[in-house]
XYZ file of C-alpha atoms in Angstrom:
460
model
C -109.369 24.513 17.831
C -112.294 22.771 19.801
C -114.795 25.188 18.834
C -114.092 24.200 15.588
C -114.119 20.633 15.688
C -117.080 20.216 18.210
C -119.570 21.454 15.587
C -118.620 18.538 13.203
C -118.783 14.828 13.132
C -118.677 12.348 15.956
C -119.312 11.389 12.330
C -120.268 14.607 11.192
C -122.373 14.603 14.418
C -124.888 12.436 13.107
C -125.625 13.259 9.840
C -129.112 14.564 8.847
C -130.119 12.243 11.932
C -128.219 15.630 14.317
C -130.147 18.154 11.350
C -131.384 20.585 13.854
C -129.567 20.113 16.368
C -126.439 20.860 16.033
C -128.211 24.360 14.747
C -126.591 26.583 16.898
C -124.131 29.347 15.440
C -120.421 28.735 16.768
C -117.637 31.135 15.878
C -114.289 29.433 15.012
C -112.546 33.018 15.447
C -110.548 33.478 18.848
C -112.456 36.740 19.648
C -115.336 34.891 20.369
C -112.986 33.463 23.438
C -114.185 35.946 26.385
C -111.107 36.953 28.235
C -111.081 35.147 30.828
C -110.825 32.039 29.041
C -107.291 33.592 28.046
C -106.572 34.117 31.700
C -104.604 29.971 31.922
C -104.548 28.160 28.683
C -103.369 24.470 29.232
C -100.251 23.741 28.034
C -99.604 19.827 26.945
C -97.195 18.975 30.431
C -98.714 21.614 32.903
C -100.214 20.833 35.790
C -104.133 20.955 35.986
C -105.900 21.940 38.584
C -109.527 20.984 39.623
C -112.421 22.230 41.446
C -114.739 20.147 42.731
C -118.591 21.163 42.495
C -121.147 19.943 44.857
C -119.743 17.787 47.619
C -121.822 14.733 48.406
C -121.355 10.931 47.537
C -120.368 11.311 43.730
C -118.344 14.229 44.128
C -115.904 11.537 46.763
C -116.282 9.539 43.542
C -115.054 12.458 41.358
C -111.832 13.108 44.114
C -110.966 9.119 43.732
C -111.125 9.455 40.434
C -108.441 12.176 40.566
C -106.438 10.455 43.061
C -105.945 7.514 40.778
C -105.408 9.281 37.425
C -103.289 12.190 39.497
C -100.033 11.477 39.226
C -99.664 10.143 35.117
C -102.228 13.516 34.112
C -100.529 15.632 36.129
C -103.179 16.664 37.894
C -103.577 19.251 41.397
C -106.742 19.651 43.314
C -107.471 23.723 44.629
C -110.818 24.061 45.790
C -113.602 22.651 46.900
C -117.367 24.092 47.046
C -121.211 23.040 48.743
C -123.622 25.177 50.159
C -123.646 22.806 53.022
C -120.853 23.720 55.472
C -120.263 19.958 56.265
C -119.880 18.548 53.370
C -117.590 21.188 52.264
C -115.854 20.161 55.053
C -115.436 16.686 54.467
C -114.618 17.212 51.172
C -111.363 19.410 52.509
C -110.800 16.545 54.323
C -110.528 13.721 51.985
C -108.302 15.858 49.532
C -106.377 16.564 52.020
C -105.780 12.749 53.231
C -106.163 11.428 49.289
C -103.573 14.819 48.292
C -101.934 15.588 51.190
C -102.539 19.366 50.429
C -104.949 21.967 52.114
C -107.858 22.946 49.392
C -109.526 26.284 49.012
C -112.883 25.775 50.623
C -116.382 28.127 49.080
C -120.077 27.778 49.237
C -120.272 29.065 46.232
C -119.644 28.916 42.953
C -119.361 32.167 42.101
C -116.497 32.917 43.842
C -114.647 29.789 43.060
C -115.112 30.450 40.108
C -112.777 33.326 40.366
C -109.656 31.637 41.401
C -107.272 31.927 38.241
C -105.236 28.967 39.105
C -108.575 26.891 38.732
C -107.859 25.730 35.602
C -111.608 23.322 35.579
C -114.530 21.796 38.081
C -116.262 18.710 38.530
C -119.908 18.679 38.810
C -121.718 16.422 41.262
C -124.618 18.432 42.353
C -128.687 17.218 42.291
C -129.913 16.599 38.507
C -131.701 19.431 38.553
C -129.047 21.953 39.545
C -126.767 20.088 36.898
C -127.116 22.430 33.201
C -127.110 25.417 35.056
C -123.799 25.251 36.767
C -122.522 23.766 33.409
C -123.202 27.231 32.392
C -121.628 28.768 35.486
C -118.768 27.112 34.654
C -118.096 27.442 31.044
C -118.820 31.152 31.169
C -116.475 32.030 33.554
C -114.074 29.999 31.678
C -113.120 26.962 33.562
C -113.734 23.626 31.769
C -115.945 21.052 33.067
C -116.764 17.893 34.383
C -120.323 17.712 34.550
C -122.487 14.507 35.778
C -125.522 13.089 34.553
C -128.113 13.780 33.198
C -126.945 17.274 31.545
C -130.635 18.617 32.471
C -134.404 17.831 33.320
C -135.928 19.373 30.905
C -135.316 20.998 27.239
C -134.857 24.919 27.963
C -132.147 24.035 30.662
C -130.677 21.512 27.776
C -130.639 24.457 25.499
C -128.965 26.647 27.930
C -126.219 24.223 28.559
C -125.576 23.309 25.104
C -125.199 27.026 23.752
C -123.222 28.134 27.050
C -120.888 25.185 26.442
C -120.508 25.913 22.337
C -120.710 29.946 22.548
C -117.563 29.375 24.703
C -113.705 27.051 24.069
C -114.191 25.673 27.363
C -113.645 21.502 27.291
C -116.895 19.575 28.721
C -117.212 16.313 28.839
C -120.741 14.403 30.551
C -120.302 11.835 32.744
C -121.720 9.234 30.672
C -118.661 7.008 31.778
C -119.210 4.199 29.755
C -118.786 5.697 26.569
C -115.281 5.709 26.643
C -114.995 2.042 27.953
C -112.799 0.189 26.233
C -115.567 -2.520 25.778
C -118.113 -0.545 24.324
C -115.879 1.418 21.973
C -115.439 -2.082 20.291
C -119.030 -2.932 20.289
C -119.602 0.242 18.638
C -117.127 -0.300 16.447
C -118.438 -4.089 15.584
C -121.796 -2.279 14.756
C -119.951 0.321 12.951
C -118.504 -2.504 10.699
C -121.636 -3.716 9.434
C -121.930 -7.010 11.482
C -124.854 -6.782 12.183
C -126.451 -6.193 9.045
C -129.495 -3.756 9.682
C -130.481 -3.533 13.636
C -134.259 -3.396 14.422
C -134.343 -3.623 18.322
C -132.087 -2.714 21.379
C -133.337 -3.812 24.595
C -132.060 -2.486 27.763
C -132.792 -4.376 31.228
C -131.545 -3.128 34.381
C -132.558 -3.702 37.574
C -132.157 -3.705 41.788
C -133.929 -4.682 44.399
C -133.741 -1.781 47.214
C -135.702 1.635 47.650
C -133.132 2.846 45.552
C -132.272 6.829 46.676
C -134.524 6.268 49.331
C -132.684 5.894 52.906
C -134.894 6.256 55.731
C -132.196 6.563 58.513
C -130.414 8.582 56.328
C -127.917 10.355 58.861
C -127.322 13.668 56.578
C -130.590 14.360 57.509
C -131.119 14.059 60.525
C -127.985 16.354 60.600
C -128.924 19.230 58.433
C -130.039 22.443 59.274
C -131.382 25.109 57.399
C -128.963 27.591 59.018
C -126.142 25.704 57.482
C -126.650 25.630 54.465
C -128.645 27.860 51.199
C -131.905 26.523 50.980
C -132.912 29.251 48.341
C -130.493 28.869 46.964
C -130.349 25.071 46.652
C -134.017 25.547 44.791
C -132.130 27.318 41.388
C -135.147 28.767 40.282
C -137.327 26.449 40.881
C -140.551 26.686 42.931
C -140.379 28.185 46.576
C -141.144 25.789 49.019
C -140.496 25.440 52.800
C -136.920 23.441 53.900
C -137.476 19.854 53.444
C -134.208 17.656 54.114
C -135.620 14.642 52.240
C -136.110 16.289 49.071
C -132.008 18.176 49.412
C -130.969 14.539 49.706
C -132.990 12.339 47.825
C -133.958 14.927 45.122
C -133.674 11.773 42.498
C -137.371 10.515 44.012
C -139.097 13.807 44.269
C -140.514 14.942 40.660
C -139.564 18.629 40.376
C -135.846 17.497 40.666
C -135.114 14.658 39.239
C -137.358 11.809 36.731
C -135.435 9.117 39.108
C -135.506 6.590 36.855
C -135.129 8.208 33.495
C -132.923 11.157 34.562
C -130.369 8.374 36.278
C -130.678 5.335 34.120
C -132.419 6.108 30.707
C -129.660 8.597 30.704
C -127.289 6.388 30.530
C -129.093 3.981 28.736
C -130.061 6.362 25.517
C -127.101 8.049 25.822
C -125.251 3.880 25.061
C -127.386 3.755 21.826
C -126.808 7.010 20.473
C -123.374 5.838 20.894
C -123.743 2.469 19.756
C -125.663 3.633 16.695
C -124.233 6.975 15.370
C -128.101 8.388 16.650
C -129.379 10.972 18.394
C -132.334 11.782 19.819
C -135.728 9.054 19.819
C -137.782 10.054 17.762
C -140.900 8.691 19.404
C -141.934 7.538 22.878
C -144.028 5.940 25.229
C -143.844 4.893 29.010
C -145.147 3.443 31.990
C -144.978 2.579 35.002
C -145.791 2.958 38.818
C -144.630 2.291 42.597
C -145.072 -0.591 43.203
C -142.411 -2.374 45.104
C -141.264 0.519 48.125
C -144.326 2.473 48.483
C -142.709 4.991 50.617
C -142.175 8.834 50.388
C -140.811 8.622 46.913
C -142.710 10.019 43.663
C -141.054 9.227 40.890
C -141.411 5.479 40.028
C -139.540 2.206 41.341
C -141.225 0.261 38.158
C -140.405 1.765 34.406
C -140.647 0.986 30.938
C -140.607 2.518 28.064
C -140.110 2.473 24.085
C -138.979 4.204 21.790
C -138.269 4.617 17.733
C -135.666 5.837 15.694
C -136.972 6.284 12.773
C -134.642 6.681 9.963
C -132.528 3.853 11.512
C -135.579 1.848 11.763
C -135.300 0.225 14.928
C -137.237 0.234 18.075
C -134.959 0.952 21.593
C -136.827 -1.193 24.629
C -135.923 0.067 28.527
C -137.317 -0.988 31.101
C -136.101 -0.751 35.049
C -137.393 -3.260 38.031
C -136.229 -2.311 41.537
C -138.076 -4.947 43.380
C -135.924 -8.172 41.866
C -132.596 -7.523 40.277
C -132.944 -10.536 38.570
C -132.375 -10.742 34.590
C -130.217 -7.648 33.759
C -129.109 -7.775 29.540
C -128.674 -5.521 26.839
C -129.189 -6.986 23.782
C -128.911 -5.342 19.888
C -130.808 -7.507 17.885
C -129.356 -7.491 13.632
C -130.332 -9.298 10.828
C -126.976 -10.918 10.287
C -125.845 -11.145 13.781
C -126.453 -9.806 17.410
C -124.575 -8.033 20.763
C -125.783 -9.939 23.667
C -124.528 -8.198 27.120
C -124.837 -10.670 30.846
C -125.494 -7.668 33.759
C -127.179 -3.843 33.714
C -125.794 -0.562 33.355
C -122.038 -0.775 32.582
C -121.638 -4.096 31.599
C -118.062 -5.562 29.916
C -119.803 -8.987 29.126
C -120.647 -8.951 25.497
C -120.792 -11.173 23.480
C -121.501 -11.867 19.042
C -123.828 -14.396 18.168
C -123.965 -14.773 13.828
C -127.094 -15.403 12.558
C -128.849 -18.377 9.737
C -127.373 -20.922 12.575
C -130.331 -22.454 13.111
C -130.020 -21.733 17.100
C -133.601 -23.278 18.587
C -135.739 -19.858 19.851
C -135.504 -21.298 23.530
C -131.768 -21.875 23.447
C -130.375 -20.934 26.519
C -128.814 -18.648 26.771
C -126.564 -18.395 29.578
C -125.791 -22.431 30.654
C -124.863 -22.676 26.795
C -122.732 -19.790 26.026
C -119.631 -21.820 27.296
C -120.498 -24.472 24.862
C -121.492 -22.277 21.550
C -118.070 -19.924 22.335
C -116.039 -23.754 21.859
C -118.633 -24.449 18.724
C -117.532 -21.155 16.994
C -121.368 -20.202 17.267
C -120.126 -17.349 19.564
C -117.645 -14.846 20.131
C -116.299 -13.015 23.060
C -116.166 -9.568 23.335
C -113.578 -7.972 24.530
C -110.214 -5.910 24.603
C -107.018 -5.606 25.432
C -107.541 -3.738 28.571
C -109.842 -6.878 29.652
C -106.955 -9.126 29.232
C -108.882 -10.549 25.619
C -111.713 -12.132 27.848
C -115.302 -11.736 29.345
C -115.374 -7.851 31.333
C -117.497 -7.929 34.259
C -120.607 -7.669 34.736
C -120.285 -5.269 37.483
C -118.242 -2.486 36.041
C -116.872 -0.065 38.748
C -118.025 3.171 38.066
C -114.727 4.922 38.495
C -112.908 3.529 36.096
C -110.093 5.753 34.844
C -110.765 5.891 31.539
C -113.468 9.185 31.167
C -112.344 11.144 33.312
C -108.422 10.182 31.344
C -110.799 11.143 28.001
C -111.676 14.497 29.282
C -107.841 15.322 30.484
C -106.112 14.770 27.506
C -108.785 16.794 25.460
C -108.387 20.022 28.096
C -104.198 18.853 26.206
C -104.979 18.936 23.118
C -107.995 20.880 21.935
C -108.558 19.629 18.330
C -109.868 16.635 20.238
C -113.904 16.392 21.222
C -114.309 14.240 24.113
C -116.679 11.126 23.938
C -119.356 12.668 26.172
C -119.033 15.671 24.461
C -122.086 18.683 24.605
C -124.506 17.701 22.217
C -124.310 13.793 23.822
C -125.560 15.746 27.123
C -127.830 17.835 25.177
C -129.190 13.956 22.930
C -129.713 11.917 26.254
C -131.416 15.178 28.924
C -134.206 14.598 25.588
C -134.046 11.164 25.811
C -134.570 10.915 29.786
C -136.946 14.202 28.931
C -138.764 12.807 26.702
C -139.332 9.065 29.112
C -140.074 11.146 32.322
C -142.527 13.557 30.250
C -144.520 10.464 28.110
C -144.820 8.479 32.378
C -146.503 11.500 33.705
C -148.739 12.409 30.923
C -149.762 8.868 29.885
C -149.114 9.940 25.633
C -146.630 9.085 22.940
C -144.506 11.736 22.124
C -142.499 13.065 19.147
C -139.304 15.206 19.126
C -139.579 17.945 16.099
C -135.639 18.154 15.144
C -136.238 21.474 13.757
C -138.095 23.246 15.985
C -136.722 21.485 19.221
C -139.519 20.659 20.771
C -141.603 18.120 22.520
C -145.140 17.244 20.692
C -148.454 14.754 21.876
C -148.571 14.519 17.593
C -146.506 13.678 15.201
C -144.082 15.915 13.261
C -145.944 17.594 10.351
C -143.481 17.553 8.094
């Protein structure tokens, strides 16, 4: 069963590195399944009925993703749920357009989750809402695709993980790059040992716009408090008066997101864990500020973090600037070779360069790559899906690979999704450490035994 296998590997879930993380008792006995979990056990050929929870922009992408795979994977949509009636009605109309079917509309998730024909839910709500809603979905006996970050505080991350491990549900976290064939190929190269000892990983992912703030946002102008449920939206956060800017632009406000850390470091650290078979940094420092876009935002627009992974013995450097797009890249440095990707988050344009070639320290990588490949000093990293050519620098967030991986695991419940609940816990803690290190101006540490963030080294 899925419950049994998720407590073991991806490489035994990192073996010793994951000690203290996978410490939640999970029964392999079918009696641990709730009665509702038995209400609809998906067979290999059954149609899978999906509902969308939170119907903003990302949910529109979810709907398009399902449409792309609906025929091949035998998928249907049966429900949409959003506490703002405009989003709910817009999502229902879009589902009618895409799938030619009328879906049921719900304001509250608990009502949608009572549908006996509903098999799975895709969550596209605010960052701080993900964990509690994920727990609610799996406790209702539904499989779940939940956007990242899984959580923005440690207790919510534990809540979601514990709920999933106490269920028999198949959960995929929306860190979609871990199902991209080229990212899988990058991991295979690292696992092969061709890079030798890895000592540093760099990610520089930039943009040049007031990211996540739209001064003339039509939704902000359109919404009225009576058309939604503000207290429900807060979902346990301290009460403040209704604020449409916070409602739609939660990513730039401290109470509801870390911004760059929650949105992008979650992806970045998740890829680092994926490539290197590690789990959660041992230490973290961070700095930055609001330099490029001094608007209503509370979270930084310029940010850098440094983390260590002590057992694996490497440094992880993450940097983002929202006032210049130049210089996006990822680089994995090994003693015997280097993997380099042009472009920012999700870039599939990867190359392998072996060490000990006497290359000049100031070598112009961008201009000289074709010549290096021609001379056999560098290799393109690619797969059949990309025609064995360099992948695109800018990849589509809605590629089918990650959704299809989730669907395949729903049908074969002995297989763990690429973005399983443990990977979600790991990327959450990494991004939470980065947020907290920036806000507190401290070097922070992760205690793997107590599962706590500390401001002093762990005493063993």
